[in-house]
Amino acid sequence: MDFENVLFKLEPILSSSSIVQIVQDEELCSRCVSVLDELAVQLRSPANRDIIRESGVLNKLLTLFKDGLQQLVEPDAPTANWLVLAAELTRCIANCVADNDNNRAEFCTIAMESTEIFRVNFPKIFKLTNANTERVSDLQFKSLALIKNFCLDNEIYLRECSHILTIPLVNLLHSRDLEEFDEHALDILVMTTDLLSDFVEFSLSSITPKELLIMASLLAQISPSIKEQLAEEQITNRDTDEGVSEEDSEEADPFLELAQSLAQCIERVVSQNETLDLSSSGSTHELQQLLLQSLGSTESKNAFENKLIMMRRLLFIIGLISANVTNTNVQDQTMCYATLLQPDGLYVKAAALIVLSNSISSRETADQVSSNISLGQIIHVCKEFKDPMQFQGLLDIMKKLLNLTTVYDLTDEDLKLLFAELRICHDQCQLYQDVSPLLDALLSKFAAVCPGSLLLKHFSDPNLKTLIMQRDGIPACILIDKFVVGDRNPAKHILADLWASAFRFQELSKISTPHLFQLLKSLGIYLRSVDGNDTNIVFKQHSSQLVTLLTAVVPMSTNTDSASKSIYNNARFVAGMTLNLLNSEQLTDDEFRLRDLAKQLLAPIES
């Protein structure tokens, strides 16, 4: 049947003054629904979308559409005829606005001409619930398709619709019967979450913990239904035995699509909404419970497409919620202890460590956490961590719980395992730098609270040695201080290794202020301890680097900030020790330069 013939058959619709007139006549309604079905098929052709606008038919259809929306003001539930006719009319308009900017503009002019009608009444479609469940679902699905086609690749339309529809669509998710997922219900959920993932960027402030709970609850319920991906040999055997086609084996999993869209929505809200209030401990605890449940379900699957991305995203979301300034995390401590003591689930344990770490806000809360789970237990919980994102909570909580008391509770076995875990984290940091600051901070804290005897005992551990030698130079400086001040008499090669690490910076401009301060402090301590007859490792192996270092510090003499003043004072102490040691006339070129720099640093500062 050609398009002109379909347009001719539209006459009963075009001559009707309102939708009510059509739906009250059973026979007329049936004929109109039939011809609208034919029209929707014809409108799959891009050329026909222009013809329907140029012929004025689109104008009439949009007028009827607007009239239909006004009927939703009535207190009575829509009739079955109204639902069927509205669904087919919406389907036609959805096809009209697909990839057609002129038709979209006409939709704005007519259907959205009265913003109030569209803003108030269109969302009511997604609130419909009555005996005509299938017809309601059909109308809702086609309404979603209309909005999807209308907003596609157009930020202005997307922004406008997001303000109108974000909350109604979240509530639509909440209204679904989640006990039985039929194919059509899944299609609606997937389409809804797909739209929401686009909308939330423009309606962040409207999303509250209530909406987050709705999305997280649905995510927790559908995550166990994600289809597992078979191993390659299993797929081959199954295809041979059962005759499974390539198309069947590659069919998209709606549960996975739904889970990915929901996670994306939640992530956008918690990462971008700076005013999100998570101070209600009850709802926030429920939210974290649901997300941990989803993460556990996801992790328990053998394999599915983008599984790693999904687990990392959920871990990231839990971390963001935990880091929200309004969230104390105290309400989640018991849940975290239970999670950490369960046998399986590396990612859920990683998430629990982040939350537990963020619940520590003082020495008192740190002691309380330590009384419930020891450092040794935490270390053993993480023994199978490989993904760098898993280490965030471990690094942070270890730094917070490590002190002069708890470090003595660690056995040699605990320490050996900890060094192995941190070595894995260090290796992974070559590709994922985000956790590097946490790793460096923990190493510095460990070096600071550990007694020198224990550090010297374990320095031969290849993992610890690699960490000290290849990372930030601050831990190496702290070890030098402890070995020198404590008169530990380490072998010369140990001090040589530590100084090599301390001076291991590519460019002086990139050395951090704490590293520069600590390096100059350690230089002063070491040079003061060196006897004139001893081998001076610094002068012998690092004199040129020391020249560069002191040269960079000289201009700081006029700086007024406290950090610069502290660094400059440390440099002056180094200069004094340098002059004491370089009192011979038989000096190398670098040593002559060092002596000159030392005199310059010790000269009176002109004001």
PDB file of C-alpha atoms in Angstrom, residues 277-377:
ATOM      1  CA  ASP A 277      22.771  15.626  50.960  1.00  0.00           C
ATOM      2  CA  LEU A 278      23.594  12.183  52.364  1.00  0.00           C
ATOM      3  CA  SER A 279      23.332  13.160  56.015  1.00  0.00           C
ATOM      4  CA  SER A 280      20.404  10.800  56.652  1.00  0.00           C
ATOM      5  CA  SER A 281      22.235   7.776  58.029  1.00  0.00           C
ATOM      6  CA  GLY A 282      19.289   5.429  57.438  1.00  0.00           C
ATOM      7  CA  SER A 283      18.782   6.083  53.725  1.00  0.00           C
ATOM      8  CA  THR A 284      22.520   6.349  53.054  1.00  0.00           C
ATOM      9  CA  HIS A 285      23.142   3.017  54.773  1.00  0.00           C
ATOM     10  CA  GLU A 286      20.382   1.401  52.702  1.00  0.00           C
ATOM     11  CA  LEU A 287      21.882   2.901  49.546  1.00  0.00           C
ATOM     12  CA  GLN A 288      25.344   1.518  50.302  1.00  0.00           C
ATOM     13  CA  GLN A 289      23.863  -1.869  51.213  1.00  0.00           C
ATOM     14  CA  LEU A 290      22.101  -2.087  47.852  1.00  0.00           C
ATOM     15  CA  LEU A 291      25.210  -1.046  45.939  1.00  0.00           C
ATOM     16  CA  LEU A 292      27.375  -3.579  47.793  1.00  0.00           C
ATOM     17  CA  GLN A 293      24.749  -6.211  47.019  1.00  0.00           C
ATOM     18  CA  SER A 294      24.888  -5.303  43.321  1.00  0.00           C
ATOM     19  CA  LEU A 295      28.679  -5.359  43.354  1.00  0.00           C
ATOM     20  CA  GLY A 296      28.650  -8.769  45.010  1.00  0.00           C
ATOM     21  CA  SER A 297      26.217 -10.168  42.436  1.00  0.00           C
ATOM     22  CA  THR A 298      28.292  -8.731  39.605  1.00  0.00           C
ATOM     23  CA  GLU A 299      31.550 -10.072  40.984  1.00  0.00           C
ATOM     24  CA  SER A 300      30.132 -13.555  41.529  1.00  0.00           C
ATOM     25  CA  LYS A 301      29.480 -13.969  37.797  1.00  0.00           C
ATOM     26  CA  ASN A 302      32.165 -15.926  35.973  1.00  0.00           C
ATOM     27  CA  ALA A 303      32.283 -13.531  33.038  1.00  0.00           C
ATOM     28  CA  PHE A 304      30.182 -11.141  30.999  1.00  0.00           C
ATOM     29  CA  GLU A 305      30.873  -8.261  28.653  1.00  0.00           C
ATOM     30  CA  ASN A 306      32.569  -5.317  30.398  1.00  0.00           C
ATOM     31  CA  LYS A 307      32.468  -7.057  33.779  1.00  0.00           C
ATOM     32  CA  LEU A 308      35.635  -5.301  34.972  1.00  0.00           C
ATOM     33  CA  ILE A 309      34.274  -1.891  33.958  1.00  0.00           C
ATOM     34  CA  MET A 310      31.029  -2.611  35.793  1.00  0.00           C
ATOM     35  CA  MET A 311      32.796  -3.702  39.002  1.00  0.00           C
ATOM     36  CA  ARG A 312      35.105  -0.695  38.928  1.00  0.00           C
ATOM     37  CA  ARG A 313      32.171   1.655  38.348  1.00  0.00           C
ATOM     38  CA  LEU A 314      30.247   0.272  41.328  1.00  0.00           C
ATOM     39  CA  LEU A 315      33.374   0.435  43.490  1.00  0.00           C
ATOM     40  CA  PHE A 316      33.871   4.044  42.375  1.00  0.00           C
ATOM     41  CA  ILE A 317      30.238   4.915  43.166  1.00  0.00           C
ATOM     42  CA  ILE A 318      30.435   3.441  46.668  1.00  0.00           C
ATOM     43  CA  GLY A 319      33.636   5.396  47.227  1.00  0.00           C
ATOM     44  CA  LEU A 320      32.059   8.654  46.048  1.00  0.00           C
ATOM     45  CA  ILE A 321      29.053   8.216  48.329  1.00  0.00           C
ATOM     46  CA  SER A 322      31.388   7.407  51.195  1.00  0.00           C
ATOM     47  CA  ALA A 323      33.493  10.517  50.474  1.00  0.00           C
ATOM     48  CA  ASN A 324      30.479  12.868  50.435  1.00  0.00           C
ATOM     49  CA  VAL A 325      31.090  15.553  53.064  1.00  0.00           C
ATOM     50  CA  THR A 326      27.638  15.035  54.591  1.00  0.00           C
ATOM     51  CA  ASN A 327      28.193  11.294  55.122  1.00  0.00           C
ATOM     52  CA  THR A 328      29.876  10.210  58.368  1.00  0.00           C
ATOM     53  CA  ASN A 329      29.952   6.519  57.277  1.00  0.00           C
ATOM     54  CA  VAL A 330      29.683   5.496  60.948  1.00  0.00           C
ATOM     55  CA  GLN A 331      26.339   3.817  60.238  1.00  0.00           C
ATOM     56  CA  ASP A 332      28.102   1.440  57.818  1.00  0.00           C
ATOM     57  CA  GLN A 333      30.886   0.190  60.091  1.00  0.00           C
ATOM     58  CA  THR A 334      29.141  -3.013  61.193  1.00  0.00           C
ATOM     59  CA  MET A 335      28.262  -3.831  57.577  1.00  0.00           C
ATOM     60  CA  CYS A 336      31.907  -3.307  56.604  1.00  0.00           C
ATOM     61  CA  TYR A 337      33.233  -5.634  59.321  1.00  0.00           C
ATOM     62  CA  ALA A 338      30.848  -8.373  58.162  1.00  0.00           C
ATOM     63  CA  THR A 339      31.816  -7.834  54.517  1.00  0.00           C
ATOM     64  CA  LEU A 340      35.535  -8.020  55.253  1.00  0.00           C
ATOM     65  CA  LEU A 341      35.158 -11.301  57.132  1.00  0.00           C
ATOM     66  CA  GLN A 342      33.196 -13.080  54.396  1.00  0.00           C
ATOM     67  CA  PRO A 343      35.178 -15.592  52.303  1.00  0.00           C
ATOM     68  CA  ASP A 344      34.597 -14.222  48.794  1.00  0.00           C
ATOM     69  CA  GLY A 345      34.341 -10.939  46.949  1.00  0.00           C
ATOM     70  CA  LEU A 346      37.536  -8.947  46.440  1.00  0.00           C
ATOM     71  CA  TYR A 347      35.771  -5.876  45.067  1.00  0.00           C
ATOM     72  CA  VAL A 348      33.156  -5.780  47.820  1.00  0.00           C
ATOM     73  CA  LYS A 349      35.972  -6.005  50.361  1.00  0.00           C
ATOM     74  CA  ALA A 350      37.792  -3.190  48.594  1.00  0.00           C
ATOM     75  CA  ALA A 351      34.601  -1.119  48.786  1.00  0.00           C
ATOM     76  CA  ALA A 352      34.114  -1.956  52.467  1.00  0.00           C
ATOM     77  CA  LEU A 353      37.659  -0.784  53.229  1.00  0.00           C
ATOM     78  CA  ILE A 354      36.991   2.572  51.552  1.00  0.00           C
ATOM     79  CA  VAL A 355      33.816   3.089  53.573  1.00  0.00           C
ATOM     80  CA  LEU A 356      35.427   1.926  56.806  1.00  0.00           C
ATOM     81  CA  SER A 357      38.421   4.191  56.242  1.00  0.00           C
ATOM     82  CA  ASN A 358      36.179   7.194  55.605  1.00  0.00           C
ATOM     83  CA  SER A 359      34.389   6.512  58.894  1.00  0.00           C
ATOM     84  CA  ILE A 360      37.632   7.266  60.767  1.00  0.00           C
ATOM     85  CA  SER A 361      37.671  10.940  61.674  1.00  0.00           C
ATOM     86  CA  SER A 362      39.745  10.988  64.867  1.00  0.00           C
ATOM     87  CA  ARG A 363      42.171   9.001  66.985  1.00  0.00           C
ATOM     88  CA  GLU A 364      39.202   7.758  69.016  1.00  0.00           C
ATOM     89  CA  THR A 365      37.375   6.348  65.982  1.00  0.00           C
ATOM     90  CA  ALA A 366      40.638   4.845  64.729  1.00  0.00           C
ATOM     91  CA  ASP A 367      41.074   3.022  68.041  1.00  0.00           C
ATOM     92  CA  GLN A 368      37.466   1.864  67.907  1.00  0.00           C
ATOM     93  CA  VAL A 369      37.948   0.421  64.401  1.00  0.00           C
ATOM     94  CA  SER A 370      41.211  -1.243  65.472  1.00  0.00           C
ATOM     95  CA  SER A 371      39.375  -2.918  68.344  1.00  0.00           C
ATOM     96  CA  ASN A 372      36.994  -4.546  65.858  1.00  0.00           C
ATOM     97  CA  ILE A 373      39.433  -5.535  63.129  1.00  0.00           C
ATOM     98  CA  SER A 374      43.216  -5.686  63.398  1.00  0.00           C
ATOM     99  CA  LEU A 375      45.796  -4.494  60.891  1.00  0.00           C
ATOM    100  CA  GLY A 376      46.848  -8.101  60.419  1.00  0.00           C
ATOM    101  CA  GLN A 377      43.300  -9.109  59.508  1.00  0.00           C
TER     102      GLN A 377
END
